[in-house]
PDB file of C-alpha atoms and ligand atoms in Angstrom:
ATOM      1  CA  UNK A 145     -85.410  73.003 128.115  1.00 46.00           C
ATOM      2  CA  UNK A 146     -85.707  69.478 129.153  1.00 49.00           C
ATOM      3  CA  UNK A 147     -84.998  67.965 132.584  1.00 48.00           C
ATOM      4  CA  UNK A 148     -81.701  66.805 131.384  1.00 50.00           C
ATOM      5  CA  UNK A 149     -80.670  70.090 129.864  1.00 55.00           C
ATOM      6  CA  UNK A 150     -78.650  72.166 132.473  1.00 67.00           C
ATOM      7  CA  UNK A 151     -78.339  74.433 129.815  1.00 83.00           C
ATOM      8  CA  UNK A 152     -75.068  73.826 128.906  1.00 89.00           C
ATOM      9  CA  UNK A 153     -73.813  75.096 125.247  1.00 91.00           C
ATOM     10  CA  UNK A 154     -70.575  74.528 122.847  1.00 92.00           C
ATOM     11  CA  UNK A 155     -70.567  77.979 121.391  1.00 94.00           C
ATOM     12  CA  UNK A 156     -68.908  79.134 118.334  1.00 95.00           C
ATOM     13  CA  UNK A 157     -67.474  83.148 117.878  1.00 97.00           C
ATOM     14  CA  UNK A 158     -68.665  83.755 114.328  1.00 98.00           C
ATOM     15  CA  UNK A 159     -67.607  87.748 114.815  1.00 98.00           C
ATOM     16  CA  UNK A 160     -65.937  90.168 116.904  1.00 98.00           C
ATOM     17  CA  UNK A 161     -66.480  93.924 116.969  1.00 98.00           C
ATOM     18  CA  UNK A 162     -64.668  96.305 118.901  1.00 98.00           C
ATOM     19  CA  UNK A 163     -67.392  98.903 119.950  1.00 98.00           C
ATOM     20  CA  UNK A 164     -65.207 101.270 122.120  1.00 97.00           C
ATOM     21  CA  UNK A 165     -61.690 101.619 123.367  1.00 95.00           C
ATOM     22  CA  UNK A 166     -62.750  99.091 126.443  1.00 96.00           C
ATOM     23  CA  UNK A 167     -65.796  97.229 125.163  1.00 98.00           C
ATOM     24  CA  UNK A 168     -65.361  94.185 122.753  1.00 98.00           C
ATOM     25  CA  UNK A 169     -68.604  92.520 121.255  1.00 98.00           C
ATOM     26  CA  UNK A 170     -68.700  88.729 120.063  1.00 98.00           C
ATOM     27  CA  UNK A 171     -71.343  86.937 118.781  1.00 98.00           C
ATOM     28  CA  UNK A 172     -71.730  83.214 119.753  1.00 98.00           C
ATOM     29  CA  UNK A 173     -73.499  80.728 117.330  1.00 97.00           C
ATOM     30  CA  UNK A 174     -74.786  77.391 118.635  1.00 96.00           C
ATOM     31  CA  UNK A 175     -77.691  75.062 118.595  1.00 94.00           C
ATOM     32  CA  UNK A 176     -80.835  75.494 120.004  1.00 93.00           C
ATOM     33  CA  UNK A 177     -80.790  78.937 121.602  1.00 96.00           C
ATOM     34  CA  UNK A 178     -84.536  79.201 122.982  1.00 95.00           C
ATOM     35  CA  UNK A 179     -84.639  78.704 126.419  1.00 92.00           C
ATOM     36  CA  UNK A 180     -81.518  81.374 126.946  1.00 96.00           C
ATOM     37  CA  UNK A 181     -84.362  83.760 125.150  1.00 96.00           C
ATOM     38  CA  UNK A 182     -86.075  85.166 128.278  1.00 94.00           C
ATOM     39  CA  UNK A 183     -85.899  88.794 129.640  1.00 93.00           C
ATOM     40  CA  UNK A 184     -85.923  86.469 133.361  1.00 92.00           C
ATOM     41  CA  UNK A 185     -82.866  85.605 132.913  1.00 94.00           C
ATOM     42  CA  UNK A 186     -80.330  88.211 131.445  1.00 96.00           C
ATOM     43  CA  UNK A 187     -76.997  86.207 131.746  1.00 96.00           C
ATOM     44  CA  UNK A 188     -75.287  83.278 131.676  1.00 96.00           C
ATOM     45  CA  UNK A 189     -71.849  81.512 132.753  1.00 94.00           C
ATOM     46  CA  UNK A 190     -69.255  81.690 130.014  1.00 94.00           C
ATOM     47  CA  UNK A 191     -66.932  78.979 130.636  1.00 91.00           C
ATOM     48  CA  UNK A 192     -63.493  79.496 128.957  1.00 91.00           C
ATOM     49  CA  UNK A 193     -60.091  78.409 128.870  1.00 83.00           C
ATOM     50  CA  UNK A 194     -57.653  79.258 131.726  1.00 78.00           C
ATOM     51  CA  UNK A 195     -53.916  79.414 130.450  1.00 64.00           C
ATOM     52  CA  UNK A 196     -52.894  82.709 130.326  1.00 47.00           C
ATOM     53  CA  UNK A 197     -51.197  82.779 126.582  1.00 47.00           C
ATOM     54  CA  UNK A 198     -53.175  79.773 125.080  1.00 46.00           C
ATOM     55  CA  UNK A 199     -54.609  80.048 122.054  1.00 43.00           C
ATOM     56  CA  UNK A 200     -58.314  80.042 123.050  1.00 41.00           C
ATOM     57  CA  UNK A 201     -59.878  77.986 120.323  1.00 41.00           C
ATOM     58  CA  UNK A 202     -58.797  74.698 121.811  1.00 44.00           C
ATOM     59  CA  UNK A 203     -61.597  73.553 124.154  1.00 48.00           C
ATOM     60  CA  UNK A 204     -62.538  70.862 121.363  1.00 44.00           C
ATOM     61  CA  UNK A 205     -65.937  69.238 121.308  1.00 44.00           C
ATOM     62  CA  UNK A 206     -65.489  65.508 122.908  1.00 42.00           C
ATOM     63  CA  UNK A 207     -63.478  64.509 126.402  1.00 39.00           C
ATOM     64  CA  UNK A 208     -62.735  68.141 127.064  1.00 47.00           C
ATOM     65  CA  UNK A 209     -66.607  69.191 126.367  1.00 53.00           C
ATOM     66  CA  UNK A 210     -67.468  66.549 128.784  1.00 49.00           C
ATOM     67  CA  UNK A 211     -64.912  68.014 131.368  1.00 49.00           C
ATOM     68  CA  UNK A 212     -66.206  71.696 130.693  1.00 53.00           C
ATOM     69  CA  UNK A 213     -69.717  70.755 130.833  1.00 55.00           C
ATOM     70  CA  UNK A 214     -69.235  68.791 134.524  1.00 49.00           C
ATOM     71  CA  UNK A 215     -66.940  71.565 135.492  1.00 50.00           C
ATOM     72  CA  UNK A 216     -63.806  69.108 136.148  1.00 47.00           C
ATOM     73  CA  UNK A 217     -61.702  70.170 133.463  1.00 56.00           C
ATOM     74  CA  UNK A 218     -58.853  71.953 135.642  1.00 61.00           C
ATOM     75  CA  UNK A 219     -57.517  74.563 132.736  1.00 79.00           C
ATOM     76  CA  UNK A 220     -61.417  75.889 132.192  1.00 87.00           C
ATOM     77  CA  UNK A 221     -62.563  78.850 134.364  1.00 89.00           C
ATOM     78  CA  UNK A 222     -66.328  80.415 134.514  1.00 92.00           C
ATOM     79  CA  UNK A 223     -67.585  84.252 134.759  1.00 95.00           C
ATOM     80  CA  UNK A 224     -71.076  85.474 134.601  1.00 97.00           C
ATOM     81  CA  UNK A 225     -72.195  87.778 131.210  1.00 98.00           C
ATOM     82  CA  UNK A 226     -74.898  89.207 130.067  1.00 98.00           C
ATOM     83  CA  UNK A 227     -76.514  88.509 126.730  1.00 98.00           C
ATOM     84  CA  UNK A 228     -76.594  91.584 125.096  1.00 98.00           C
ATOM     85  CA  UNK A 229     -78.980  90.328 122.355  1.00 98.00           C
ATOM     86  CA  UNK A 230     -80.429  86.875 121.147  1.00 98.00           C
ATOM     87  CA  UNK A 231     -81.749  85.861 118.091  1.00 98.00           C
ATOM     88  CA  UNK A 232     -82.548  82.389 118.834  1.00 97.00           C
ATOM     89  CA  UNK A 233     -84.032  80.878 115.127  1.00 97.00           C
ATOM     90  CA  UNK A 234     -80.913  82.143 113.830  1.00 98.00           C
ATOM     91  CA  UNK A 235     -79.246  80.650 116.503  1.00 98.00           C
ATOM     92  CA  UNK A 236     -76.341  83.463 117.711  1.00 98.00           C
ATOM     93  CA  UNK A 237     -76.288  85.685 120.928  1.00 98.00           C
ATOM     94  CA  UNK A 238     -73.951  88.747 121.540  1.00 98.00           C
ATOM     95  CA  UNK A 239     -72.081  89.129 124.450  1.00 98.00           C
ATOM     96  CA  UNK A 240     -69.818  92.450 125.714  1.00 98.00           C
ATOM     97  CA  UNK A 241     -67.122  92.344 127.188  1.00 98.00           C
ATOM     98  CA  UNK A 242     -65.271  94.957 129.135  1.00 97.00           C
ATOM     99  CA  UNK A 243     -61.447  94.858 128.058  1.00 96.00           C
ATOM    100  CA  UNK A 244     -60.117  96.163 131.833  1.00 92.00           C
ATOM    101  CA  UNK A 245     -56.642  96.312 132.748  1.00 88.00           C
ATOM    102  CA  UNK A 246     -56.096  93.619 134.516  1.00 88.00           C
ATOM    103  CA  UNK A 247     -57.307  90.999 131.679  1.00 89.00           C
ATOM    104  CA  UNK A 248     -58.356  87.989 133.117  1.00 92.00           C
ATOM    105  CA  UNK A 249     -59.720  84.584 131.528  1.00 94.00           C
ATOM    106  CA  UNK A 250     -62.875  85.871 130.216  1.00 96.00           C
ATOM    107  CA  UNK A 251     -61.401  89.077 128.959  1.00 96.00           C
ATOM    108  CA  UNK A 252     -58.224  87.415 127.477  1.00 95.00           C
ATOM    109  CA  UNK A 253     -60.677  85.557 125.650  1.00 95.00           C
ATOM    110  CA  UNK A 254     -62.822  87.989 124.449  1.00 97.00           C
ATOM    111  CA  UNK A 255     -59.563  90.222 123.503  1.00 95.00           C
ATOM    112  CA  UNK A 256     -57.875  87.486 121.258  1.00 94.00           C
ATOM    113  CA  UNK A 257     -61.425  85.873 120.370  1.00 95.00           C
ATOM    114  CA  UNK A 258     -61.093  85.006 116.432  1.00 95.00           C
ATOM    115  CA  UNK A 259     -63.797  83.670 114.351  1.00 96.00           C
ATOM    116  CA  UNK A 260     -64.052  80.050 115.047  1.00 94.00           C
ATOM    117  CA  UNK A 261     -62.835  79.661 118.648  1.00 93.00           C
ATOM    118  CA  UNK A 262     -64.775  77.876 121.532  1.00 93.00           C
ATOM    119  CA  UNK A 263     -66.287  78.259 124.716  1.00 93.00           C
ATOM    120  CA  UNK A 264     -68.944  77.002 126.792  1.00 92.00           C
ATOM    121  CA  UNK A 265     -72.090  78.979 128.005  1.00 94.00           C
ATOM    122  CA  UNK A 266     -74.621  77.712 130.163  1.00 92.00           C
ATOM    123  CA  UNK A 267     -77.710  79.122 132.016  1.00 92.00           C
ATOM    124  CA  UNK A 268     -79.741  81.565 131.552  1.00 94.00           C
ATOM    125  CA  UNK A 269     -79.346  82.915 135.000  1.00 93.00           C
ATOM    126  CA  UNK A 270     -79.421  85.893 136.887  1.00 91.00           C
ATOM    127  CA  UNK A 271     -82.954  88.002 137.275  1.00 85.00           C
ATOM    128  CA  UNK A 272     -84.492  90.921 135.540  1.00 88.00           C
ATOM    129  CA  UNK A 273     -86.624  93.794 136.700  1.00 95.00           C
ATOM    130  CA  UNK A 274     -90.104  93.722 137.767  1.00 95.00           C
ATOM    131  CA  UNK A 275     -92.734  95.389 136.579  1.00 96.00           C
ATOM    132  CA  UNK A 276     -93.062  99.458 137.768  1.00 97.00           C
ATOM    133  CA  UNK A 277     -93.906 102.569 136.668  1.00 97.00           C
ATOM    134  CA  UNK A 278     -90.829 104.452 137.354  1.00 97.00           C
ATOM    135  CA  UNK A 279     -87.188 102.762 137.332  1.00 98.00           C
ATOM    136  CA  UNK A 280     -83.566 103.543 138.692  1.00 98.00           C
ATOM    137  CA  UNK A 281     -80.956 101.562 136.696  1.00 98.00           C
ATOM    138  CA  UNK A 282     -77.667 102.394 137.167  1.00 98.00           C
ATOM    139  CA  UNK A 283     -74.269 100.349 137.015  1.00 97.00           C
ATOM    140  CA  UNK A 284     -70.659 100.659 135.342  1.00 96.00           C
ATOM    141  CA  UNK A 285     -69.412  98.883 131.905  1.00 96.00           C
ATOM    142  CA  UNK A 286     -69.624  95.629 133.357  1.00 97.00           C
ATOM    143  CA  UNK A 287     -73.665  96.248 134.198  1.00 98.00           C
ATOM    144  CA  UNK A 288     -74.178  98.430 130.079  1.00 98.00           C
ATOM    145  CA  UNK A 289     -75.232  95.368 128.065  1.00 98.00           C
ATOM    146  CA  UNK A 290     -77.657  94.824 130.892  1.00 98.00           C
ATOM    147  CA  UNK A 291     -79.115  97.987 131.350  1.00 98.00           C
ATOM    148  CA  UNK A 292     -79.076  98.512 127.557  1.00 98.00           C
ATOM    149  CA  UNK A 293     -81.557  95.553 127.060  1.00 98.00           C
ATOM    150  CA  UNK A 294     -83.663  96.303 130.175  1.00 98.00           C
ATOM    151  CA  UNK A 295     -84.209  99.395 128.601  1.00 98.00           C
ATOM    152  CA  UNK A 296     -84.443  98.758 125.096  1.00 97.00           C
ATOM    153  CA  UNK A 297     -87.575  95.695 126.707  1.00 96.00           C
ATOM    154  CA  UNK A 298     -89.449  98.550 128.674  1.00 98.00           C
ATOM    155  CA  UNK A 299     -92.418  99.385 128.101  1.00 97.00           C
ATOM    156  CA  UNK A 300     -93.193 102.718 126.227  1.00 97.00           C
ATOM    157  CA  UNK A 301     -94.582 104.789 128.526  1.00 97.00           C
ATOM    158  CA  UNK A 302     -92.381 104.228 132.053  1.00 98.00           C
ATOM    159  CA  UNK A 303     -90.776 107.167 133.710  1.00 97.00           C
ATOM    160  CA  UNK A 304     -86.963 106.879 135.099  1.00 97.00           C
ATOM    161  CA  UNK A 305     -83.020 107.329 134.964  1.00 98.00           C
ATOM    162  CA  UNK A 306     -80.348 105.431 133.953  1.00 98.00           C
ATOM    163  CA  UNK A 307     -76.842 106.465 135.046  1.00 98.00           C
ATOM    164  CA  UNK A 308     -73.605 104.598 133.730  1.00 97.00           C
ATOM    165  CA  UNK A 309     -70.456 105.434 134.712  1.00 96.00           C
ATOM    166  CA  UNK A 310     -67.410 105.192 132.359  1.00 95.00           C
ATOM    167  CA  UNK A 311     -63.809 105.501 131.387  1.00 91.00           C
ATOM    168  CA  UNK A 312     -64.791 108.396 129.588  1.00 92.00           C
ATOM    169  CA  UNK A 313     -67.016 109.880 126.800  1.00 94.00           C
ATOM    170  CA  UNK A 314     -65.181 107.176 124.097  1.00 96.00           C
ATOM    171  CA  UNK A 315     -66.479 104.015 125.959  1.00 96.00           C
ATOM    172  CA  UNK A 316     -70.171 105.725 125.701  1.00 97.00           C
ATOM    173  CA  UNK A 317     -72.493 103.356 123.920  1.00 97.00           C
ATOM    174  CA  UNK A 318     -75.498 104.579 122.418  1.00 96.00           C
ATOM    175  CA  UNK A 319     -78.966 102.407 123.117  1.00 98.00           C
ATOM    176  CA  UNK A 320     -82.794 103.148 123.050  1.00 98.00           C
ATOM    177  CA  UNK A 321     -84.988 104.035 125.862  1.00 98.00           C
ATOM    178  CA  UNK A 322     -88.452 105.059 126.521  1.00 98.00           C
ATOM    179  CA  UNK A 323     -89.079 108.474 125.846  1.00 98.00           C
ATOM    180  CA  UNK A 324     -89.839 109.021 129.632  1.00 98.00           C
ATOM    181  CA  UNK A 325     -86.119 107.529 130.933  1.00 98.00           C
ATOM    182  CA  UNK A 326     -83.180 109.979 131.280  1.00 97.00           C
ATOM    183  CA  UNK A 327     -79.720 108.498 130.523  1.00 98.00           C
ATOM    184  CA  UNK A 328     -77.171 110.263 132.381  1.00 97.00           C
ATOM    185  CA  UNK A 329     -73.108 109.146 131.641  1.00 97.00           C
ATOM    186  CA  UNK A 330     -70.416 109.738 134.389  1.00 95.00           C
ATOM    187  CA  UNK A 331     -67.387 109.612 133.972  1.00 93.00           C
ATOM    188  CA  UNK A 332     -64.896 107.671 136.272  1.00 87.00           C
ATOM    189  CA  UNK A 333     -62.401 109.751 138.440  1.00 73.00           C
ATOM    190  CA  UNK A 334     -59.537 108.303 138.695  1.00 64.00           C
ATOM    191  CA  UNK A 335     -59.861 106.788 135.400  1.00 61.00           C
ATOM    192  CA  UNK A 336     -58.943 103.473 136.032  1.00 55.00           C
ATOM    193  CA  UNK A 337     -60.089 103.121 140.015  1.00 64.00           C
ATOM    194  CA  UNK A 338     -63.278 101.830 141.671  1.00 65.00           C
ATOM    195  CA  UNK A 339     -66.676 103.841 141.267  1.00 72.00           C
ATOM    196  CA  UNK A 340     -65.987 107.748 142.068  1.00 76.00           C
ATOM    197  CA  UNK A 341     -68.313 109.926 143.592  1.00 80.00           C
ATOM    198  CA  UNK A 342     -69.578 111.707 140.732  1.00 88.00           C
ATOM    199  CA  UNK A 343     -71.362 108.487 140.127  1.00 93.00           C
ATOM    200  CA  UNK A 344     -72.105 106.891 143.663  1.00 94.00           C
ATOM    201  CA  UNK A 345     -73.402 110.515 144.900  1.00 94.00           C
ATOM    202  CA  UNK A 346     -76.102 111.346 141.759  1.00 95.00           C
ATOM    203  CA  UNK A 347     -77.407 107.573 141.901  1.00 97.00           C
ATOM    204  CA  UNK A 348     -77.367 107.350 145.680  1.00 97.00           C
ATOM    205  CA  UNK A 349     -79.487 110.851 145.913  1.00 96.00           C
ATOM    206  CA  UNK A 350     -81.699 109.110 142.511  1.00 97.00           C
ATOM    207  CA  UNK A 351     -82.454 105.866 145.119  1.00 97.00           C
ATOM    208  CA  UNK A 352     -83.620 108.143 148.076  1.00 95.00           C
ATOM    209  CA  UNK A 353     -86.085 110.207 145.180  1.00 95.00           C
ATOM    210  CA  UNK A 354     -87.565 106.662 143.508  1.00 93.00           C
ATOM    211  CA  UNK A 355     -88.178 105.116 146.928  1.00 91.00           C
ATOM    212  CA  UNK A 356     -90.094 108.050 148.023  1.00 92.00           C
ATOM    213  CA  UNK A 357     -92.812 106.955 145.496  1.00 90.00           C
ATOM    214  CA  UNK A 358     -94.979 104.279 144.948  1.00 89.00           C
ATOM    215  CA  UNK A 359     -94.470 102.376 142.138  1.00 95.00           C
ATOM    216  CA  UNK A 360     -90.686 102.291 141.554  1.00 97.00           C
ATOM    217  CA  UNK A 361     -88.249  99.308 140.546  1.00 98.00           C
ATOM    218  CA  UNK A 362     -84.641 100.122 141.304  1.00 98.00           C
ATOM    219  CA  UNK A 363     -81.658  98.148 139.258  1.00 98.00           C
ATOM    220  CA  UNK A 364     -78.318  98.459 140.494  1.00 98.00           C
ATOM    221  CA  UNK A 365     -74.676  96.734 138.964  1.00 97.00           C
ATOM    222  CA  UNK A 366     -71.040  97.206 139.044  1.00 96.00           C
ATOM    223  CA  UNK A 367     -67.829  96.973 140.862  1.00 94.00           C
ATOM    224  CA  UNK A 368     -67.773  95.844 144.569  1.00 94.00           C
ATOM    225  CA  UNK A 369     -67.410  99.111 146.035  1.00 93.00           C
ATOM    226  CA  UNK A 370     -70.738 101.046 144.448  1.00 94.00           C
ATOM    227  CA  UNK A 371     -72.415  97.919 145.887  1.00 96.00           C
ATOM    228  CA  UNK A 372     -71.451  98.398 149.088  1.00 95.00           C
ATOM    229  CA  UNK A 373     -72.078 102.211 149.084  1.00 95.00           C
ATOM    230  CA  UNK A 374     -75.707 101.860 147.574  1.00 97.00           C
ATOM    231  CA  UNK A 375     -76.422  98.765 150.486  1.00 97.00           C
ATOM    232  CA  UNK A 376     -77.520 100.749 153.186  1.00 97.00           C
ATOM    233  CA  UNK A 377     -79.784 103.322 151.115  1.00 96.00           C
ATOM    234  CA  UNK A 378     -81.960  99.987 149.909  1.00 97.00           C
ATOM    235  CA  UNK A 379     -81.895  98.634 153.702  1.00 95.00           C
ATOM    236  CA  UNK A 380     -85.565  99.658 154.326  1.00 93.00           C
ATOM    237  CA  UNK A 381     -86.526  99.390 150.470  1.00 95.00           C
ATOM    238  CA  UNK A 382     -88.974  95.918 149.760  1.00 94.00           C
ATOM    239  CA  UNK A 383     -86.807  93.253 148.333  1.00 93.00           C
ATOM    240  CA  UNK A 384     -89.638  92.856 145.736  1.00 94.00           C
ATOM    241  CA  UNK A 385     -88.657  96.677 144.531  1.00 96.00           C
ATOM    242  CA  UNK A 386     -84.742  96.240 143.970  1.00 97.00           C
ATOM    243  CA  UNK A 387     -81.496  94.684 142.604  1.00 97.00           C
ATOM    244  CA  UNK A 388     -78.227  95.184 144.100  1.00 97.00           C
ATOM    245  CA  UNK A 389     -75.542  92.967 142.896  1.00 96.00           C
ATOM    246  CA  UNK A 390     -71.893  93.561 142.428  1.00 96.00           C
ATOM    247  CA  UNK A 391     -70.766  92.498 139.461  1.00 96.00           C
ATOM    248  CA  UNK A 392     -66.706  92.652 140.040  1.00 94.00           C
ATOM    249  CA  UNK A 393     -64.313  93.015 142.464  1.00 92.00           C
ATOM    250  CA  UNK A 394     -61.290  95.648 142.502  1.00 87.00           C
TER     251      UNK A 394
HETATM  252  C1  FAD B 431     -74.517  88.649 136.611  1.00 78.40           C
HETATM  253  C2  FAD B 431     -73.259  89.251 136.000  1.00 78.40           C
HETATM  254  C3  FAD B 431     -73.266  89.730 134.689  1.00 78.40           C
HETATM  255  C4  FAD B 431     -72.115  90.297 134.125  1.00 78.40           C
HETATM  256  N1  FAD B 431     -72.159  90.757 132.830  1.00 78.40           N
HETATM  257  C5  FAD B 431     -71.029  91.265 132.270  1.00 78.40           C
HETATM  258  C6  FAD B 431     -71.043  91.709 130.894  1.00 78.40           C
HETATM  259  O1  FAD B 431     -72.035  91.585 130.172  1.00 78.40           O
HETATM  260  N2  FAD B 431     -69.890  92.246 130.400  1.00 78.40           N
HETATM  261  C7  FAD B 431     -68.743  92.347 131.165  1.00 78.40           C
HETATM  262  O2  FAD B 431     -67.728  92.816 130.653  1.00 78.40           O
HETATM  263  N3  FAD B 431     -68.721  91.925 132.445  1.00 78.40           N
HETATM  264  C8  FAD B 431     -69.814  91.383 133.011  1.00 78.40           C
HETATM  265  N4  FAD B 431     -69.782  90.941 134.305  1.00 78.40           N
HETATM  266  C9  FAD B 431     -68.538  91.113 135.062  1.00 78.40           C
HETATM  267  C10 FAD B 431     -67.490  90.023 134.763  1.00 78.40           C
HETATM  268  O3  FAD B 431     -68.028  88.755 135.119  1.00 78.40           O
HETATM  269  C11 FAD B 431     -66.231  90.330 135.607  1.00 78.40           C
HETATM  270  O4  FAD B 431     -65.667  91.547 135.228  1.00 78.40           O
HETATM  271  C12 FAD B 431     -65.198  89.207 135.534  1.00 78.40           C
HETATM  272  O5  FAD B 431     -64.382  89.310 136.682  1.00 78.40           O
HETATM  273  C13 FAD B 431     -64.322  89.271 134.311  1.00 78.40           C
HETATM  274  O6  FAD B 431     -63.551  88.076 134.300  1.00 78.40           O
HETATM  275  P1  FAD B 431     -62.008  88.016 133.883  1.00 78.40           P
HETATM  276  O7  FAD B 431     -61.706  86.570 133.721  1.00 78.40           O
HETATM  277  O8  FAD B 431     -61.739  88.935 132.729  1.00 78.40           O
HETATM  278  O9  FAD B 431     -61.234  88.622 135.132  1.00 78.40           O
HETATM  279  P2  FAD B 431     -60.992  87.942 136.568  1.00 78.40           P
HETATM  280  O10 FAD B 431     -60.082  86.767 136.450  1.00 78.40           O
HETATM  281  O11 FAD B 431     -62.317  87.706 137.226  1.00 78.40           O
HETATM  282  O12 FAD B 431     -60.247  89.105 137.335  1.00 78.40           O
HETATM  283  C14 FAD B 431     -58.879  89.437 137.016  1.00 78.40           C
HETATM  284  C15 FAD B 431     -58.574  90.831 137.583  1.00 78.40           C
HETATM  285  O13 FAD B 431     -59.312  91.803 136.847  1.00 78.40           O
HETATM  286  C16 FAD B 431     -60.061  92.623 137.727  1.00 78.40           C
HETATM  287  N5  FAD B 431     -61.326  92.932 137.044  1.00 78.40           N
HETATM  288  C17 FAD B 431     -62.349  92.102 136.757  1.00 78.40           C
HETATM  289  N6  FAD B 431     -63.333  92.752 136.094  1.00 78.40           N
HETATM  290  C18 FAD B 431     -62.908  94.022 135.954  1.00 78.40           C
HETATM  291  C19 FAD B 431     -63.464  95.183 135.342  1.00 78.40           C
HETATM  292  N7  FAD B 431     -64.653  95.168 134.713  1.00 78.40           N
HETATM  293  N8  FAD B 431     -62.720  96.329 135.376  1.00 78.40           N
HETATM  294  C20 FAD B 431     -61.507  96.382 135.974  1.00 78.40           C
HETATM  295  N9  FAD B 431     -60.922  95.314 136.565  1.00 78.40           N
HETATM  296  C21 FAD B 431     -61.620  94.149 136.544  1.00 78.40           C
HETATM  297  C22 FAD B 431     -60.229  91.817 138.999  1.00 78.40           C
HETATM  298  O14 FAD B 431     -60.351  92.673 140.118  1.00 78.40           O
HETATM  299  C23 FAD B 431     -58.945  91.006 139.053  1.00 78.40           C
HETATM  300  O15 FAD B 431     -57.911  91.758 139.657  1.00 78.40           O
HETATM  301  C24 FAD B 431     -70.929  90.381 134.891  1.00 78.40           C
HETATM  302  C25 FAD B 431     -70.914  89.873 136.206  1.00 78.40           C
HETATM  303  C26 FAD B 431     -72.065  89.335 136.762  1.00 78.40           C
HETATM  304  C27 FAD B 431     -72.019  88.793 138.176  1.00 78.40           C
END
């Protein structure tokens, strides 16, 4: 990247795949995709149009990529995502979205994304794990694309769990992990609330086991609440050792 690329990108959707009931893939073409290719940096900021009922392939290239890329454009919103997977020489990334109830820009986007439409992505930002022995990762929907490419980028022969809490069984998505790494699914109770216990107790019980060893990397995502539950069970873990970050807000 040079000094006078802030990373900005006009991306293209060249498909869109529904993968479960609630999770809605599209892949992104655009020009010169290397420097988003790092396992550093797992997302970026989609930037995307903000008029609830536009059509959303109208963020043209020219004065309103100009207003998108300096942020000024006042109907053009930005989220964080995660790149799911990059294949930079071919020049496309996928990103997942959650489709959750309460659709905002990003998601209205993703749910009426057609072949063809526009948005902006910029970045990469955000950090990765660190190198350990033994991991924790554990997050809802919003943190699966993550914690399905952390894992699917470890090496071999690391020990852990992985716990991801979901709608239910039909919003599972399958994805390779060392041999050594459980992968445990919860389901959420209430269905449609914040984090229930039958995830924030297992995970919470999982931190207190990996911080009782040595060489442990704990990854933690998801809604506001699970954040704030997990927060004072990393209080005396090295900030070197974990990741805590809440990715939405009920
Ligand atoms: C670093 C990072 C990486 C992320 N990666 C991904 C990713 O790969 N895939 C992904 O789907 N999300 C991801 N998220 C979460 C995503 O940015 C938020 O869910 C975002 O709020 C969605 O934007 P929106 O415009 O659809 O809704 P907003 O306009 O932000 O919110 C509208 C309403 O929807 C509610 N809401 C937002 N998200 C959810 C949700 N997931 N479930 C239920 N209600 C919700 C809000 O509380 C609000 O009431 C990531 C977040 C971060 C910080």
């Amino acid at each position: 990247m040079s000094k006078q690329d802030d990373g900005f990108r006009m991306m293209r959707v060249v498909t869109v795949e529904r993968l479960a009931p609630h999770m809605q893939r599209l892949r992104l073409a655009g020009d010169d995709l290397a420097h988003f290719d790092t396992l550093g940096n797992l997302h970026v900021r989609l930037h995307v149009q903000d008029r609830p009922g536009a059509a959303s392939g109208k963020l043209a290239q020219g004065p309103e990529d100009r207003g998108l890329r300096k942020g000024r454009s006042s109907n053009v919103v930005t989220r964080y995502y995660t790149i799911r997977r990059i294949d930079a020489a071919a020049g496309w990334l996928d990103i997942d979205f959650v489709l959750h109830d309460h659709a905002g820009p990003a998601c209205s986007f993703a749910l009426r994304a057609k072949p063809g439409d526009i948005c902006g992505v910029s970045g990469p930002c955000g950090l990765g794990v660190k190198k350990a022995g033994h991991y924790l990762l554990a997050g809802d929907e919003t943190a699966l694309p993550a914690i399905a490419r952390i894992a699917e980028t470890l090496p071999p022969d690391v020990q852990g769990d992985i716990v991801i809490e979901t709608c239910g069984p039909e919003d599972r998505l399958p994805f390779a992990a060392p041999a050594g790494m459980s992968i445990e699914w919860v389901d959420r109770w209430p269905r449609y609330q914040g984090p229930g216990r039958g995830f924030i107790e297992p995970v919470t019980e999982k931190i207190q086991a990996c911080a009782a060893g040595k060489n442990y990397f704990i990854w933690l995502a998801g809604e506001f609440g699970a954040y704030e539950a997990f927060r004072p069970h990393l209080a005396s873990i090295p900030k070197s050792r974990c990741i805590n970050v809440p990715y939405w807000r009920r």
